[in-house]
CSV table of C-alpha atoms and ligand atoms in Angstrom, one decimal:
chain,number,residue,atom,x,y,z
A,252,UNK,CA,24.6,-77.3,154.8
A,253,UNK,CA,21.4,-79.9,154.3
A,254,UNK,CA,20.1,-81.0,151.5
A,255,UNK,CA,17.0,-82.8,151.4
A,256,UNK,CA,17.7,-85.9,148.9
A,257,UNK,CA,14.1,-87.6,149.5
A,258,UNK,CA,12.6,-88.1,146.4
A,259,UNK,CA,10.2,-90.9,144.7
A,260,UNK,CA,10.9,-90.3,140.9
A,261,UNK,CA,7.5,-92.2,139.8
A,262,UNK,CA,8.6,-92.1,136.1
A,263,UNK,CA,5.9,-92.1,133.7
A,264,UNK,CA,3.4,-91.1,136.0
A,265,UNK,CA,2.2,-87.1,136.7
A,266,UNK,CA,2.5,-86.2,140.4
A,267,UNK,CA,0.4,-83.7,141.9
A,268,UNK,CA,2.0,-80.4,143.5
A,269,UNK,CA,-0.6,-77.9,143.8
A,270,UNK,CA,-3.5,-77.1,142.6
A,271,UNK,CA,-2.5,-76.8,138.5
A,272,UNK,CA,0.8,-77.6,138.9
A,273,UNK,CA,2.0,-81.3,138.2
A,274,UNK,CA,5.8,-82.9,137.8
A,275,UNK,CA,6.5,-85.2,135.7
A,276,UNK,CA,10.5,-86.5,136.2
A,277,UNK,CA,12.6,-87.5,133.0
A,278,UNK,CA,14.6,-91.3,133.3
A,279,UNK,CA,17.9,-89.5,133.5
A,280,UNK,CA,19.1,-90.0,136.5
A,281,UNK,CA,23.2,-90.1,137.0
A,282,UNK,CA,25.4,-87.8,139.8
A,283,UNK,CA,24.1,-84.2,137.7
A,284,UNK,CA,20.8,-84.9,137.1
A,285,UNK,CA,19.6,-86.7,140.9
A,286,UNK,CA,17.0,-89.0,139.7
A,287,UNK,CA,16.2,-87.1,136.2
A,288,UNK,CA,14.9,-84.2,135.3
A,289,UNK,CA,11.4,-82.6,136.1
A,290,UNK,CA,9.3,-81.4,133.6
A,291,UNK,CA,6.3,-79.0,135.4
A,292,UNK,CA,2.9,-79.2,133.5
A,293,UNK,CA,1.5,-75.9,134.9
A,294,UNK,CA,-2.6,-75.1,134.2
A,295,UNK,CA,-5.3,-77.5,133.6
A,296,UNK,CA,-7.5,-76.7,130.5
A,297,UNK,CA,-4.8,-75.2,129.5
A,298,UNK,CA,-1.3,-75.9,129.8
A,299,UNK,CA,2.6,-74.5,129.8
A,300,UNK,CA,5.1,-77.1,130.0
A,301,UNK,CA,8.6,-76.0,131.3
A,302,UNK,CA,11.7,-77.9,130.6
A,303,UNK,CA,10.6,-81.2,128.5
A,304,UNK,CA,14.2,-82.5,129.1
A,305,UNK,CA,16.4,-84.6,127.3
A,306,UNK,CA,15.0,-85.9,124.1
A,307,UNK,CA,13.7,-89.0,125.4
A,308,UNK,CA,10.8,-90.6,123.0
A,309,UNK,CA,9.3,-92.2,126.3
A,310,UNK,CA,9.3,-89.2,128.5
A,311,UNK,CA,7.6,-86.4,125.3
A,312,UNK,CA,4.9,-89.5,124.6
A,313,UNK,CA,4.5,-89.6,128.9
A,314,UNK,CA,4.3,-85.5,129.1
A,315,UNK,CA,1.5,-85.1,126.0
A,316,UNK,CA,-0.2,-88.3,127.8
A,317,UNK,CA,-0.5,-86.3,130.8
A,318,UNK,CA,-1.9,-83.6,129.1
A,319,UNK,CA,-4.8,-85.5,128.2
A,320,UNK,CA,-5.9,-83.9,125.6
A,321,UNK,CA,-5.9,-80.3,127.0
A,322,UNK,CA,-3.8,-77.8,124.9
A,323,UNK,CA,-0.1,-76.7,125.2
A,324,UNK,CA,-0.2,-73.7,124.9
A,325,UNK,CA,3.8,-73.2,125.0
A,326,UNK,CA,7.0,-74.8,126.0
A,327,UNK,CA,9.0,-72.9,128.8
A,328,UNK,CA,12.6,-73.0,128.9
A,329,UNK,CA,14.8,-72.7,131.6
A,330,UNK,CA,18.4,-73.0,130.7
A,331,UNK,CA,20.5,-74.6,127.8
A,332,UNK,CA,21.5,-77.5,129.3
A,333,UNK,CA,21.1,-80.8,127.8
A,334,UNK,CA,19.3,-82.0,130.0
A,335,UNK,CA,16.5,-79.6,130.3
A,336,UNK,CA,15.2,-78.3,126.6
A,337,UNK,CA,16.3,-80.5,123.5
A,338,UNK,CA,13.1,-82.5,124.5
A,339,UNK,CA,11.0,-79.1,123.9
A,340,UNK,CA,12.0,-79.5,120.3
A,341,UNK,CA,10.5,-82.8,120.2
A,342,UNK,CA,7.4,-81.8,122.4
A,343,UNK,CA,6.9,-78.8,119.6
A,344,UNK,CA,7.4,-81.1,116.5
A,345,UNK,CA,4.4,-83.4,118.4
A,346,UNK,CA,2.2,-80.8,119.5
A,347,UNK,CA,2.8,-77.7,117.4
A,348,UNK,CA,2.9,-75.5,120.9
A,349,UNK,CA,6.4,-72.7,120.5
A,350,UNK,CA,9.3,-73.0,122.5
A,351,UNK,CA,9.2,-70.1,124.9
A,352,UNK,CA,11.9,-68.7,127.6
A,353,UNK,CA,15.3,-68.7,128.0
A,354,UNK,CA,17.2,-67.2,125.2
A,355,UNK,CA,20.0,-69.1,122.7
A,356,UNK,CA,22.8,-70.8,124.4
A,357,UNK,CA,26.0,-68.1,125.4
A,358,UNK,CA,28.5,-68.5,127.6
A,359,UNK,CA,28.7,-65.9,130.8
A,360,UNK,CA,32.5,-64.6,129.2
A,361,UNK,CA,34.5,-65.1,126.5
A,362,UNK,CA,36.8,-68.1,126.2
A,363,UNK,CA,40.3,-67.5,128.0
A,364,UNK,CA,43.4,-67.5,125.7
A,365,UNK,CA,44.1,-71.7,125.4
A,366,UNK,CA,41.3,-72.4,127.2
A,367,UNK,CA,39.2,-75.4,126.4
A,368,UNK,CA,35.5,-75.2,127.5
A,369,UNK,CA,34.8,-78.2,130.1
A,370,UNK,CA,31.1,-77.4,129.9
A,371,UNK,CA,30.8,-77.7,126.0
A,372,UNK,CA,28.8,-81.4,125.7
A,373,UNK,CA,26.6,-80.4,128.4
A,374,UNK,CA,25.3,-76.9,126.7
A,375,UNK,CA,22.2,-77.3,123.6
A,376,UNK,CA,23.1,-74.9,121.1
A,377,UNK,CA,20.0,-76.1,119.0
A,378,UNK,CA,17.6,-73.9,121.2
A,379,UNK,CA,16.1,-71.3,119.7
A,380,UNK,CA,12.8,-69.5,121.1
A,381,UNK,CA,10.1,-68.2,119.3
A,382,UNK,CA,9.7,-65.9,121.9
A,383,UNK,CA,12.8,-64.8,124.4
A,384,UNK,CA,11.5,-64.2,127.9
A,385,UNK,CA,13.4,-61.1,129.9
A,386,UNK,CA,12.8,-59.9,133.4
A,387,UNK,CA,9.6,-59.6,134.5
A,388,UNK,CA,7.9,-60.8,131.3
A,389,UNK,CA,4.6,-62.7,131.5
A,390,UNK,CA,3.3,-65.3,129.9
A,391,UNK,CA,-0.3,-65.8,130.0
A,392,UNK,CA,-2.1,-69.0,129.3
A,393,UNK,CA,-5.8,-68.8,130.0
A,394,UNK,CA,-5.5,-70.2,133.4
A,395,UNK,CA,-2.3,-69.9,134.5
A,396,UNK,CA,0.2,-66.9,134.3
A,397,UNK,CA,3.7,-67.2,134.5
A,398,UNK,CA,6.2,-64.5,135.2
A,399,UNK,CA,10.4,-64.8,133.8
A,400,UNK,CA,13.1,-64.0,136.6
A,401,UNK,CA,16.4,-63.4,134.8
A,402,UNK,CA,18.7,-65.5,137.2
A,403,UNK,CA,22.2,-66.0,135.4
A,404,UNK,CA,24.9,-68.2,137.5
A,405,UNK,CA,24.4,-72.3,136.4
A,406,UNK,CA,24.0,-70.5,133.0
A,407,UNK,CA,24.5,-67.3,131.5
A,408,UNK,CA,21.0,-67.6,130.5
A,409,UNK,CA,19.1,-69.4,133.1
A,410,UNK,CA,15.4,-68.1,134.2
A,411,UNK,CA,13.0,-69.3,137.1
A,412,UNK,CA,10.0,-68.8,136.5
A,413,UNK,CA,7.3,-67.3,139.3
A,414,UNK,CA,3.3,-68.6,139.0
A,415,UNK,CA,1.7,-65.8,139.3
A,416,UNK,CA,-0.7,-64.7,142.1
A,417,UNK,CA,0.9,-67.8,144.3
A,418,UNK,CA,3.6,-68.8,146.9
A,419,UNK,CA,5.3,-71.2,143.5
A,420,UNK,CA,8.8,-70.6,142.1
A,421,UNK,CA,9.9,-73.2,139.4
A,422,UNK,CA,13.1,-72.9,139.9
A,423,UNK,CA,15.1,-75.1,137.4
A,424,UNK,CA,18.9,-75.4,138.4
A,425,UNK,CA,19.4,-72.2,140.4
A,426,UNK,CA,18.0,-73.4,143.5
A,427,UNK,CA,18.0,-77.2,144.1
A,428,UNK,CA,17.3,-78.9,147.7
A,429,UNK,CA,19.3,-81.8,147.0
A,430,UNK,CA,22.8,-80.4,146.1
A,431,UNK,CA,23.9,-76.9,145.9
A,432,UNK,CA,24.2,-75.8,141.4
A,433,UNK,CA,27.0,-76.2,139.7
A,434,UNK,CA,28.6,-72.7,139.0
A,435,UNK,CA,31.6,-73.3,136.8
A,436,UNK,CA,32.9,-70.7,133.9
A,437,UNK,CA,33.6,-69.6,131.5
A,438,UNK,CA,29.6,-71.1,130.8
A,439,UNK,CA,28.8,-69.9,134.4
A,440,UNK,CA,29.7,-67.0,136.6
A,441,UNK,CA,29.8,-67.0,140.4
A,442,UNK,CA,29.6,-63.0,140.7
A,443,UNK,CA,25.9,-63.7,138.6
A,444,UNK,CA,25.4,-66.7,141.1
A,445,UNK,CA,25.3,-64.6,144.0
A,446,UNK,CA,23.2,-62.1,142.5
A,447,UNK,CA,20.7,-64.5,141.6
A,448,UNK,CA,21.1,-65.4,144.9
A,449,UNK,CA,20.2,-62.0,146.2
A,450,UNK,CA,17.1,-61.8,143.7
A,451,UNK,CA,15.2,-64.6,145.5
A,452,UNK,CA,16.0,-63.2,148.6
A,453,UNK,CA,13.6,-60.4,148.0
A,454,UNK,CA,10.6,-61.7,146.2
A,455,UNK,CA,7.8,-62.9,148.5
A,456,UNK,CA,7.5,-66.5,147.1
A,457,UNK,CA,8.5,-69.3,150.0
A,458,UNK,CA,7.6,-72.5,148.1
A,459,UNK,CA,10.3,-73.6,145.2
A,460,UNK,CA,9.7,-76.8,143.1
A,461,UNK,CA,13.0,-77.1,141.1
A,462,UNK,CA,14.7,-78.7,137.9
A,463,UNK,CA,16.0,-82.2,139.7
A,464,UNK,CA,14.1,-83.1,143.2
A,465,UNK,CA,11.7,-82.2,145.5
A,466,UNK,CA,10.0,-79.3,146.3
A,467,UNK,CA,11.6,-76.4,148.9
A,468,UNK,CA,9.5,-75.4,151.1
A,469,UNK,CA,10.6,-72.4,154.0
A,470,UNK,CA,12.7,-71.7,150.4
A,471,UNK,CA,14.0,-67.9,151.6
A,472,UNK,CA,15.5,-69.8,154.5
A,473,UNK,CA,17.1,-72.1,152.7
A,474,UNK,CA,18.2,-69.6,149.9
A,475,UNK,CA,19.7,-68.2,152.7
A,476,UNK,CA,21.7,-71.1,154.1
A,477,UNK,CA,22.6,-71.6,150.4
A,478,UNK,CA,24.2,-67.9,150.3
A,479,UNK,CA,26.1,-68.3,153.8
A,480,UNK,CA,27.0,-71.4,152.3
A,481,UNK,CA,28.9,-69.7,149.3
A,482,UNK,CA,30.5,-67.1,151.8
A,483,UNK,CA,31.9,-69.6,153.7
A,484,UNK,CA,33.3,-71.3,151.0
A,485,UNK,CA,34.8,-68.5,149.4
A,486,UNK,CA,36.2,-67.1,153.1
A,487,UNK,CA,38.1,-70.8,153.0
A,488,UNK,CA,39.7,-70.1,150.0
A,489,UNK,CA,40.7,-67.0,150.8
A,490,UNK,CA,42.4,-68.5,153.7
A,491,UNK,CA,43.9,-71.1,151.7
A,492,UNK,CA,45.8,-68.5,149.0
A,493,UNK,CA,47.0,-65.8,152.4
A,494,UNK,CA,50.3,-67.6,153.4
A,495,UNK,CA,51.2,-67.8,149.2
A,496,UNK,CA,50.8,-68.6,146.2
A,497,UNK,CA,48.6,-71.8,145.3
A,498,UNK,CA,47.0,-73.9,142.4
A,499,UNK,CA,43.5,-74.5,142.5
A,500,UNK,CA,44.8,-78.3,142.6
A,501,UNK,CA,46.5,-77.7,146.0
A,502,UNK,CA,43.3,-75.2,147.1
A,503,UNK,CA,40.7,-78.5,146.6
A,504,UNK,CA,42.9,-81.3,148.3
A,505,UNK,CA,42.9,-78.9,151.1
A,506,UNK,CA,39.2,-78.0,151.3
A,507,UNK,CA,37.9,-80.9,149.5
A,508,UNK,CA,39.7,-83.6,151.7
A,509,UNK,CA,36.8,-85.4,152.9
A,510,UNK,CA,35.0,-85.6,149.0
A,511,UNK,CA,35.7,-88.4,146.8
A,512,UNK,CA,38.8,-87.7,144.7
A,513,UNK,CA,36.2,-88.3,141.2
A,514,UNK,CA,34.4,-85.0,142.2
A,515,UNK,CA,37.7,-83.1,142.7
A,516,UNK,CA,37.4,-82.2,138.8
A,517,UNK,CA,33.7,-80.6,139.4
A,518,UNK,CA,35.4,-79.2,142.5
A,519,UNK,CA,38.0,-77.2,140.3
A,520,UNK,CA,35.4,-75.8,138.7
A,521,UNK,CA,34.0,-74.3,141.7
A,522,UNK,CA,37.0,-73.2,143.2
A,523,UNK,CA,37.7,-71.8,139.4
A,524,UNK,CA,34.6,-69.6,139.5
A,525,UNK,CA,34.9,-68.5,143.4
A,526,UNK,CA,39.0,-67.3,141.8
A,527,UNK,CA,37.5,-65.6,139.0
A,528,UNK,CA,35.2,-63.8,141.1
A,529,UNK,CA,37.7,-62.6,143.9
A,530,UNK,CA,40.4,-61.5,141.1
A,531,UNK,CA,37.4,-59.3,139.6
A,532,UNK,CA,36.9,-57.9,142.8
A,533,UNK,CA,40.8,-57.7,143.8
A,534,UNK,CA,40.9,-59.3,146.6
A,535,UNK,CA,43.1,-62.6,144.5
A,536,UNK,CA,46.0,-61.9,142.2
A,537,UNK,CA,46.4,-64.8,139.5
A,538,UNK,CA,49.9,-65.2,138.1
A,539,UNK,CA,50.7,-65.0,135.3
A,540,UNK,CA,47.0,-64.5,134.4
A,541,UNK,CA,43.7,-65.6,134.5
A,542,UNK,CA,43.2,-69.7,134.2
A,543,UNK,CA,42.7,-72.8,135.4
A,544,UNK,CA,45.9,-74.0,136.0
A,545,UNK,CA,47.2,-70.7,137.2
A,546,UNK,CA,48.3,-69.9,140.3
A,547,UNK,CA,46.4,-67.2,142.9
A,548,UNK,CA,47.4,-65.5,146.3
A,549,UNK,CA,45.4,-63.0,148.3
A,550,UNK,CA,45.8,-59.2,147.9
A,551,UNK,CA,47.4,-57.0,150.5
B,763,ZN,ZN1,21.6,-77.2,134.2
């Protein structure tokens, strides 16, 4: 599938999106975060600010600078991830505006017996809203409304968030244009994933602006591509576990032959949470259980 990995960073400096909607991207780029993370500054007079990032001094002073004066009115929070909201904390202690959204870190199942969590650095488990934002909440801010859509997957508890009475979906790290999200458990779950998936797929919105890179626009289009995507993906490891057992090792040489050998680890991952998935469903046995370094065949 294509991503679209065009994008002038113009750290420090707001860039315009829309009419009330601005992006201003963290300096933390690396092979996770693209070029760094965005921060939105949604509203005018008045404003939300979702996902303040990492706790970078020069990136809080460069969001309240933008703000020029004109109220916070709250902090939105997409997902736990470090970098997305330990810079709200720092943006509250500066501004006095409450942290808003997602709810406390959680992982999408319990730990596996032995199992280590690979995810553990990257989750914040500092966060803690004044105000958890479920399905279909609002959150209303003079001139701008903005309205939670529960979308677990990257995170147990990650949430887009729709403007309301527009065509705009911030959507954080579920749907990115430059690279598909990372869905890895126990943190993440694929079977959420694809329901998220299905979610966007039938809410009207067209035009995403998301946690790392440029805008989507055509976004149901490319939501779908992303799904197909997925389906492919998991149809190949199907194919890989028919004629016997195999390690997920042995499943990404095979289907990951043509990535660079320092992304097979992230690549586990994947394949991990595509297993973990089809053995819920039964359509993959793992022997003896459950794990990564298990070993999986198809049913029937
Ligand atoms: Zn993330």
């Amino acid at each position: 599938m294509k991503h679209n990995r065009e994008f002038a960073p113009h750290y420090g400096t707001p860039v315009e999106l829309a009419p009330g909607l601005r992006r201003l991207t963290a300096q933390n780029p690396g092979p996770f975060t693209f070029h760094g993370t965005n921060t939105y500054l949604i509203g005018s007079r008045r404003l939300l600010v979702l996902d303040p990032g990492p706790a970078l001094p020069d990136h809080i002073e460069a969001i309240a600078k933008a703000a020029d004066g004109a109220k916070i009115e709250a902090i939105l929070v997409s997902h736990t991830h470090m970098d997305h909201s330990p810079g709200a904390r720092v943006l509250q202690d500066k501004t006095g505006a409450s942290i808003i959204g997602c709810g406390p870190h959680r992982a999408a199942r319990d730990l596996l017996d032995n199992e280590i969590n690979p995810l553990d650095s990257s989750a914040d488990k500092d966060h803690l809203p004044a105000r958890q934002m479920f399905d279909g909440d609002l959150f209303d801010a003079a001139d701008a409304t903005v309205e939670a859509i529960e979308t677990p997957g990257h995170t147990a508890n990650h949430l887009c968030f729709a403007i309301t009475g527009s065509d705009l979906i911030l959507s954080a790290d579920h749907v990115m244009g430059w690279s598909t999200s990372i869905v890895a458990p126990p943190d993440g779950s694929m079977r959420d994933y694809m329901a998220s998936i299905d979610k966007m797929l039938l809410r009207p919105e067209t035009r995403y602006f998301p946690g790392h890179g440029g805008s989507i626009s055509d976004a149901k289009t490319y939501v779908q591509e992303l799904k197909q995507h997925r389906l492919d993906r998991e149809k190949a490891i199907l194919r890989s576990i028919s004629g016997g057992e195999r390690s997920i090792i042995e499943i990404v040489r095979e289907l990951y032959a043509d990535v660079d050998p320092s992304l097979h680890r992230a690549a586990s991952l994947s394949v991990f949470a595509h297993l973990e998935d089809l053995v819920d469903r039964k359509l993959a046995l793992a022997m003896p259980d459950l794990a990564l370094d298990a070993r999986y065949r198809k049913t029937g």
